[in-house]
XYZ file of C-alpha atoms in Angstrom:
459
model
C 21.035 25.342 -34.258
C 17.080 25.090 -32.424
C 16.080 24.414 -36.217
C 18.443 22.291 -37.375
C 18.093 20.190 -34.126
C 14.335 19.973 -34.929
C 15.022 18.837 -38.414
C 17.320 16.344 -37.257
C 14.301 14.927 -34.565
C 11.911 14.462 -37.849
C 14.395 12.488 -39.747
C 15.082 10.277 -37.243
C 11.399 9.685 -36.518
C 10.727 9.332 -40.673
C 13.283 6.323 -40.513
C 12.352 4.508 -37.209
C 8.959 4.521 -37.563
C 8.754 3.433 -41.444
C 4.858 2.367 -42.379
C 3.721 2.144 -39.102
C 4.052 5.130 -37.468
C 1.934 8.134 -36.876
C 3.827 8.278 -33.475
C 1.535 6.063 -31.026
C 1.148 3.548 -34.246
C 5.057 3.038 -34.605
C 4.723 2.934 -30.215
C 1.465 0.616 -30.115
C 3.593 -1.973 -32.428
C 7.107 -2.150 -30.923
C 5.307 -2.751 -27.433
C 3.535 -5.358 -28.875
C 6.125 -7.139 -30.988
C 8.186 -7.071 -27.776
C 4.773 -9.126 -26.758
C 4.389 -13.216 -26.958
C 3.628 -13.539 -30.968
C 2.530 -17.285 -30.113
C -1.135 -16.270 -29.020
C -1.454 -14.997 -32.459
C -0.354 -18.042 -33.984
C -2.260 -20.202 -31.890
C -5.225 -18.427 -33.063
C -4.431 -18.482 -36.206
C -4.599 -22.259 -36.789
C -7.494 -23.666 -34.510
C -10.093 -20.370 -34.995
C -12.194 -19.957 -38.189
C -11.872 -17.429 -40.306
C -15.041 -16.619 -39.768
C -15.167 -14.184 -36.303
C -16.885 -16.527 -33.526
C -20.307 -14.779 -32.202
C -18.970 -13.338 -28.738
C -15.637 -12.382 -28.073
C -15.900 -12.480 -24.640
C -16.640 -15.378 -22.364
C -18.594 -13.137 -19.726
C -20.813 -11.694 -21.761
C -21.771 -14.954 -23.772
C -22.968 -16.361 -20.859
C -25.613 -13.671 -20.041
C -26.079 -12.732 -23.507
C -29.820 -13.700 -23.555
C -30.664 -12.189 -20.849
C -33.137 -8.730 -21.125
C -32.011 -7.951 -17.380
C -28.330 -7.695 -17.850
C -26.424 -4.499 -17.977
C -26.080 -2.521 -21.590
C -22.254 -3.657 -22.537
C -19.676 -0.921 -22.749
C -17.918 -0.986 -26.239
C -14.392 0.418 -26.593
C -13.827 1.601 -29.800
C -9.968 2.625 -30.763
C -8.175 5.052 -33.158
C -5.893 5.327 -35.876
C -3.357 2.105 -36.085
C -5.392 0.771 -32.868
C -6.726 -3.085 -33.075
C -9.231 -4.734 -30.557
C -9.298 -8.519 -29.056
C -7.077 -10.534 -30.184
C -4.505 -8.643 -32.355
C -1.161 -8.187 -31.678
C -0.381 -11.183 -29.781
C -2.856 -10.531 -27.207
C -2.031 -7.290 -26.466
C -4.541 -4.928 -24.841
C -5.126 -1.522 -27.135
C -6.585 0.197 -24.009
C -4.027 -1.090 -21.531
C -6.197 -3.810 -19.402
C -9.079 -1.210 -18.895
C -11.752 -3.598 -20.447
C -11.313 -5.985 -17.306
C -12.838 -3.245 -14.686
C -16.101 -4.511 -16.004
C -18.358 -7.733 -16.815
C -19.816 -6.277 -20.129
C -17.098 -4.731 -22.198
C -16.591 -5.774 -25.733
C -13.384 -4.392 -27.633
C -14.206 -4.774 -31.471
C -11.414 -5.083 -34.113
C -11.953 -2.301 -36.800
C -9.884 -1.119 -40.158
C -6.832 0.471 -38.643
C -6.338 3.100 -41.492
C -9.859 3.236 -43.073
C -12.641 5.720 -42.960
C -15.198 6.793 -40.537
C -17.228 5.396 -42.689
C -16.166 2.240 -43.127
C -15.332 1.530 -40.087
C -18.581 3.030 -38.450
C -20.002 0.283 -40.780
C -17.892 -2.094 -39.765
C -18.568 -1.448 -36.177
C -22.741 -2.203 -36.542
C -22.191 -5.766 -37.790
C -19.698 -6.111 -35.218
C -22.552 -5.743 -32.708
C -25.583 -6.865 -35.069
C -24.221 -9.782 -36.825
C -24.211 -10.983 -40.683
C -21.763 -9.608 -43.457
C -20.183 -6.299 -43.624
C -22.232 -4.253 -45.654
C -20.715 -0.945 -47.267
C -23.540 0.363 -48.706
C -23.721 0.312 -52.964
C -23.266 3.480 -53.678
C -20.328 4.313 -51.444
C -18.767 1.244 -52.501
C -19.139 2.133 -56.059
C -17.664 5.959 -55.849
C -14.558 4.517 -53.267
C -13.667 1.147 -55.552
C -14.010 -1.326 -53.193
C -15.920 -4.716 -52.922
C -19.358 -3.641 -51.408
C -19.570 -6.505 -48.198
C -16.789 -7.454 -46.074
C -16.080 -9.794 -43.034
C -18.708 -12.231 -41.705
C -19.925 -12.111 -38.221
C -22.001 -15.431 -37.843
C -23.556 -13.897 -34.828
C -23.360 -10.737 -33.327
C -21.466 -9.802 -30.311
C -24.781 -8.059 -29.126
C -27.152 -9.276 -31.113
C -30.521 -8.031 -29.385
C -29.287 -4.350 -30.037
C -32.598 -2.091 -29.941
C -34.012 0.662 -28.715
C -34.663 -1.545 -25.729
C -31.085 -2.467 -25.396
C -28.584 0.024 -25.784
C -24.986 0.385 -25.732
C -22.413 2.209 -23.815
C -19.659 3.556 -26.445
C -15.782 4.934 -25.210
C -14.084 5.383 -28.046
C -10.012 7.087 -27.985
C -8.997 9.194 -30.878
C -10.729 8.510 -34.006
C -13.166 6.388 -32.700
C -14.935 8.695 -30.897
C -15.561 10.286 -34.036
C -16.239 6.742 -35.557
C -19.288 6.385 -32.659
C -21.021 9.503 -33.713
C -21.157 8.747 -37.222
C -22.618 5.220 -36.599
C -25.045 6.924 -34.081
C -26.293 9.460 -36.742
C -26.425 6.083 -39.309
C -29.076 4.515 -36.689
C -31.017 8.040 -36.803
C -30.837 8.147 -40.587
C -32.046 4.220 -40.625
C -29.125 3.536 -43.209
C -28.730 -0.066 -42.805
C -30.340 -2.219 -45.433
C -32.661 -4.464 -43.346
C -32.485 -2.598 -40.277
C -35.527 -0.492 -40.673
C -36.061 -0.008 -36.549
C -32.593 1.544 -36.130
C -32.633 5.097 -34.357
C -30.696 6.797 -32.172
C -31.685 6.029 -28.839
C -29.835 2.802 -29.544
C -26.673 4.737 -28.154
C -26.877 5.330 -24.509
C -24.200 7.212 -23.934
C -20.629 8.213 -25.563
C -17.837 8.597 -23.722
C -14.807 10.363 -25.593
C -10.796 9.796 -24.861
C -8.666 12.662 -26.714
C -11.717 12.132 -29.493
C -10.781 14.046 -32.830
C -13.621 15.657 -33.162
C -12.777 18.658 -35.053
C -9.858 17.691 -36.806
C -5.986 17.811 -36.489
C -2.863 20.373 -37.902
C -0.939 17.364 -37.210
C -2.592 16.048 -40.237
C -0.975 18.328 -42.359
C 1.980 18.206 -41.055
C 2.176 14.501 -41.675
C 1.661 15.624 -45.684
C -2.231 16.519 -45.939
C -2.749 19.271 -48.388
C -4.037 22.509 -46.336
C -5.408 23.104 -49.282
C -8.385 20.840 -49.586
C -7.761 18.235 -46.529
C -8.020 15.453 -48.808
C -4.945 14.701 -51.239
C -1.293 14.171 -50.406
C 2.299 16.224 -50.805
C 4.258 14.461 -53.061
C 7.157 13.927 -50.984
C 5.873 13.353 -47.104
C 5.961 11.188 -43.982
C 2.417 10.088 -45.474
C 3.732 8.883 -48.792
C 6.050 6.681 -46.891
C 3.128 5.164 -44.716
C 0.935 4.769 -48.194
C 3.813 2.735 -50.135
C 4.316 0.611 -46.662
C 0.528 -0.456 -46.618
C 0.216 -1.055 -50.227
C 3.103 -3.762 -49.903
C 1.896 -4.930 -47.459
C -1.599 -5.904 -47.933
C -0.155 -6.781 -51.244
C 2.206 -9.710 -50.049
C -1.071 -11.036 -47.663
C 0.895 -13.015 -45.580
C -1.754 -14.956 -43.454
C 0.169 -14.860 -40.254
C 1.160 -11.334 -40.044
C -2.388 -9.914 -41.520
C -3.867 -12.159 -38.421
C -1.481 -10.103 -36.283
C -2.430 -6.907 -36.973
C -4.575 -5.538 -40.453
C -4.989 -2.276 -41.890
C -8.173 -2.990 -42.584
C -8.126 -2.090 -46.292
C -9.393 -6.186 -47.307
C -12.449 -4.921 -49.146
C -10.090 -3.050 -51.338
C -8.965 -6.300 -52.924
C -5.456 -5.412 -52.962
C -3.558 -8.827 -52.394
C -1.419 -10.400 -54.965
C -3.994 -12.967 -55.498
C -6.567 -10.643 -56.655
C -4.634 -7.287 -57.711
C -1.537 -9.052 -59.507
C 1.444 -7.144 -60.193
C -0.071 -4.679 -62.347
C -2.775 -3.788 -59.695
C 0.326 -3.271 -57.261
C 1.574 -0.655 -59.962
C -1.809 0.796 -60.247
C -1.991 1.417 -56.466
C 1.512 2.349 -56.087
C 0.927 5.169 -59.110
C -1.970 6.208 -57.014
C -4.049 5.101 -60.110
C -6.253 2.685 -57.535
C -6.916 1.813 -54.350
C -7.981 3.577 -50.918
C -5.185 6.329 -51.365
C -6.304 7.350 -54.325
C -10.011 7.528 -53.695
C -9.650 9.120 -50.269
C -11.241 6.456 -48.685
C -9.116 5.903 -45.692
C -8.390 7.823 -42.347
C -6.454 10.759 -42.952
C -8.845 12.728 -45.473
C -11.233 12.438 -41.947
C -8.679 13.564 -39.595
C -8.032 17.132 -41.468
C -9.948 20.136 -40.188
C -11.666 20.273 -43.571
C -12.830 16.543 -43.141
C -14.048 16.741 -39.507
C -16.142 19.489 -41.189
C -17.573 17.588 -43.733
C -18.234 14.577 -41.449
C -19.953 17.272 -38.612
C -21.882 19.050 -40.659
C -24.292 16.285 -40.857
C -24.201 14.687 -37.359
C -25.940 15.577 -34.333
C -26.049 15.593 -30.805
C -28.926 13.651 -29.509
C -31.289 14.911 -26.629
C -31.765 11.140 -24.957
C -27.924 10.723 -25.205
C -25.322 10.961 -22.215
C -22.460 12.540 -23.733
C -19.062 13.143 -22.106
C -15.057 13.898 -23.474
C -11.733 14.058 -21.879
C -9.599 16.186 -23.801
C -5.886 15.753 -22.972
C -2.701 18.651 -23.165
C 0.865 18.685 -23.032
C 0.885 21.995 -23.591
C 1.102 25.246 -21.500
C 1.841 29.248 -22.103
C 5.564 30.234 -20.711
C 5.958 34.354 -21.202
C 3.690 34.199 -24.015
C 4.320 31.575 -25.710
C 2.703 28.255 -26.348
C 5.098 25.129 -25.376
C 5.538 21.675 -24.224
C 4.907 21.022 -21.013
C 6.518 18.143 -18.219
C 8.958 16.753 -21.185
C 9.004 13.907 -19.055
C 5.382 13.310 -19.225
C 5.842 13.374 -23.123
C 6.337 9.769 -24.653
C 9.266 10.399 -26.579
C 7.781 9.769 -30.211
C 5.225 12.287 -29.606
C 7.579 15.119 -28.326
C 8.799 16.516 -31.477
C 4.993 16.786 -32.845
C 3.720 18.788 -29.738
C 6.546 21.307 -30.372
C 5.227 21.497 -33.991
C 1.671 21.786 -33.331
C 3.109 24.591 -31.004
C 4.121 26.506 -33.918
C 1.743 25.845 -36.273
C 0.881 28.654 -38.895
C -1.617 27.907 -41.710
C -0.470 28.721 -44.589
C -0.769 33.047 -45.656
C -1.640 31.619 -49.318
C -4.083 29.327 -48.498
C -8.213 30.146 -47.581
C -8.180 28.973 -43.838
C -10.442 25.595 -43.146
C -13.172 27.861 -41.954
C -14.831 31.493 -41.096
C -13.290 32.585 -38.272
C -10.513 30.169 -37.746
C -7.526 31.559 -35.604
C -4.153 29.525 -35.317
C -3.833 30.331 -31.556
C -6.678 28.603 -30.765
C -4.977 25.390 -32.502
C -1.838 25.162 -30.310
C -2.761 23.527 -27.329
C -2.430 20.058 -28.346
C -1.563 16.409 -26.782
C 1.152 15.387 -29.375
C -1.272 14.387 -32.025
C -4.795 16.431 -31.584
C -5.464 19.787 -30.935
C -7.183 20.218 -27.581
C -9.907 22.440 -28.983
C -10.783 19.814 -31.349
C -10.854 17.153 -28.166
C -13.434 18.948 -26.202
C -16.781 18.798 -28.264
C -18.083 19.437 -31.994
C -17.560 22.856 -32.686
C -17.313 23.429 -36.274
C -19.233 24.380 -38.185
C -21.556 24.655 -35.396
C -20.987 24.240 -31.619
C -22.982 21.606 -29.802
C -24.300 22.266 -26.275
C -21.624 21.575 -24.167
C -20.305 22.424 -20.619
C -16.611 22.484 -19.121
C -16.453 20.410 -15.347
C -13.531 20.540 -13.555
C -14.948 17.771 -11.009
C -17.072 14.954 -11.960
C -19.866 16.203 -9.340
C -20.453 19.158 -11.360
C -22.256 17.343 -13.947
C -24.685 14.777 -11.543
C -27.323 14.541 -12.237
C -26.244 14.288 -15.882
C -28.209 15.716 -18.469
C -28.219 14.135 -21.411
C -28.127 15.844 -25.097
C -25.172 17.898 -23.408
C -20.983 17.155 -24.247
C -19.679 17.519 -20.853
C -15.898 18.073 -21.119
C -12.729 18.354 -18.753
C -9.315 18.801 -20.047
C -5.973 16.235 -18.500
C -2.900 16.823 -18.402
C -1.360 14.149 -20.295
C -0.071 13.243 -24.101
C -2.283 11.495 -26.874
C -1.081 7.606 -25.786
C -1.533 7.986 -22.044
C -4.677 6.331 -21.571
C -3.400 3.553 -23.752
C -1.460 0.479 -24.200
C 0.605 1.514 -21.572
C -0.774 1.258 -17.765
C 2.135 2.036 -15.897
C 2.782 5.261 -17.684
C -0.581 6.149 -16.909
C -0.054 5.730 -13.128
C -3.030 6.406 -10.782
C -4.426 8.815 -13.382
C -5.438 5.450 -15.084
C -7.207 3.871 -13.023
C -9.088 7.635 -11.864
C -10.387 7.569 -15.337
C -11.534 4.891 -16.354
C -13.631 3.824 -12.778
C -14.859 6.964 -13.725
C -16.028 5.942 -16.927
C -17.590 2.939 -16.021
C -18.916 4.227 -12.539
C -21.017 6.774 -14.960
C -22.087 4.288 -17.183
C -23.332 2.017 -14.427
C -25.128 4.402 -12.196
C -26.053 8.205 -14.390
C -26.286 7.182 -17.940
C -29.778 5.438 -17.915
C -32.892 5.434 -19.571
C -34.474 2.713 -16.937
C -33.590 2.279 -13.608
C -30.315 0.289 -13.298
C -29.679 -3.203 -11.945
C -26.133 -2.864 -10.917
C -23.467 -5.554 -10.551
C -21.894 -5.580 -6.776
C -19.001 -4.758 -7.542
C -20.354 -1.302 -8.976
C -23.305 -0.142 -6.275
């Protein structure tokens, strides 16, 4: 009956949450559909198309100035959106107002690291998206992307650095763009390093990787291709139509992200639809999209060539709905779960890798896996660890850690599910607002290079 009532809970989750799910995804968009649709439409006929040079008033007024605080930039995850999408609806619940500086770009939803690591430099920098020629060429898309006339921080140096949160996948987005300024890998950018990052704050950052991944319908296998019949192949098909039709108004509203893949009616036809549909084409086929970067195998691949930087503040929340009842690993405060998320924390519970498969890596032990949040694994949420640990050290108290060191991933776990510390406020609670005047409080007064000139409203 337990299993049957389980497998009853997944169907009903494949059908509700159709092409947009991937639990907080299908939650992120009925909250915002519920939202007013007429600030996107407004938009969408008296903006450019081109993206306007600062997204946010405050900091265009001050944007010249050398004296003004480093902004904080919130990055989001997988099926998140920044200003402006989703009929004005706030991907990190409101959060951005507790500062002056914060800028909350709008990156792929559903593409890579990569790409969207790209993505997030001309954000900041300015000019055209620039993919880089050789990745472009191996992943079949159009090498350069969206225009940024200006950049939403263009004096971005050495001299100027940023503050990065980023929830999910985009803390994992951050560190890759970091180790891009190290490696100087922006053509035309030949000052780039690292010490442009001042600090990186992490929210439930996937790190490591996820089992929920494969439970989804990644391949333990490799981490990078599809089962043929999955909740994945549903959520490919639904994104394939859809950037296919490229209806204005709704890709204003919220985008995948997948543009540069050229995949529109206009340019694809109906036989390029087949082609992606067959998985002959497209970012599916070429693994160049979010999932393949979520699996343990891809966090791997992605960590084995980032680092942690010594003049970097680094610091992660992990979160768990999870605890250990007579030996056993289970769900914790099922009220505290959102409801779409529920079902996966009990699965992540039980996950087994698979007896016939090589395990993702030397040493790997499921146990460690099951503590989870509904959507990562809280081992993966505290620091890099695979395939080699960073230096890192677990606070229970944010005292432990002043002064703070930098080159070190300070870490505390929260209780509390994979969505709590977004979109929705008022499920937060207090806990909300704890954490995030925490963030910025840290930013503001212990993650410095040069002595601070703080904003009243901070000292």
């Amino acid at each position: 009956m337990f299993r049957f009532s389980v497998a009853a809970l997944q169907l009903l989750e494949l059908f509700v949450s159709s092409f947009v799910h991937m639990s907080y995804g299908f939650y992120i968009f009925s909250s915002a559909v519920a939202g007013d649709l007429s600030l996107a439409l407004n938009d969408l006929f008296f903006k450019s198309n081109v993206e306007t040079s600062i997204t946010d008033g405050r900091l265009a007024a001050s944007a010249n100035s050398d004296d003004d605080l480093p902004p904080i930039v919130l990055v989001h995850g997988i099926f998140g959106f920044g200003k402006g999408r989703l009929g004005g609806l706030s991907y990190f619940a409101g959060a951005e107002k507790k500062d002056e500086k914060v800028l909350v770009p709008d990156l792929g939803s559903l593409t890579s690291i990569y790409d969207r690591a790209r993505e997030l430099f001309y954000y900041l920098k300015g000019g055209q998206v620039d993919y880089g020629e050789e990745h472009s060429k191996a992943c079949g898309h159009s090498q350069f992307g969206r225009i940024y006339e200006k950049g939403n921080y263009p004096q971005w140096d050495e001299d100027h650095p940023i503050h990065f949160v980023g929830h999910s996948a985009g803390a994992q987005v951050i560190r890759v763009l970091q180790q891009m300024l190290a490696d100087k890998a922006f053509k035309g950018y030949e000052n780039t390093s690292e010490n442009w990052v001042l600090s990186v704050t992490s929210l439930s950052g996937a790190f490591n990787g996820t089992t929920r991944a494969y439970l989804d319908g990644m391949q333990p296998e490799d981490g990078k291709s599809m089962k043929s019949i999955c909740l994945l192949q549903l959520l490919r098909v639904g994104v394939i139509v859809y950037d296919w039709i490229d209806i204005p108004i709704l890709k204003y509203y919220y985008n995948f992200g997948f543009d540069h893949f050229n995949m529109s009616w206009k340019k694809a036809g109906i036989w390029g639809l087949v082609d992606c549909l067959l998985g002959n084409s497209g970012p599916f086929a070429s693994g160049d999209w979010i999932l393949p970067d979520l699996t343990i195998q891809g966090s791997l691949r992605l960590n084995s060539h980032i680092n942690t930087f010594p003049s970097t503040y680094y610091f992660s929340y992990a979160t768990k709905r999870t605890t250990n009842f007579m030996g056993y690993t289970v769900p914790s405060n099922i009220l505290g779960i959102h409801p779409l998320l529920y079902v996966r924390v009990l699965q992540m519970c039980q996950w087994r890798h698979p007896p016939n498969v090589p395990p993702p890596f030397k040493g790997y032990r499921d146990e460690e896996w099951w503590d989870n949040d509904g959507a990562i694994n809280t081992v993966s949420m505290t620091h890099p660890r695979f395939p080699v640990e960073h230096p890192n050290r677990f606070v229970v108290e944010d005292s432990e850690c002043q002064p703070l060191q930098p080159g070190i991933w300070y870490y505390k776990i929260v209780e509390g599910d994979h969505i709590l510390f977004v979109v929705n406020r008022e499920r937060a609670g207090v806990q909300f607002d704890l954490i995030y005047d925490s963030i910025f409080e840290r930013c503001r007064k212990h993650a410095f290079r040069k002595i601070p000139t703080m904003p009243d409203h901070v000292q």
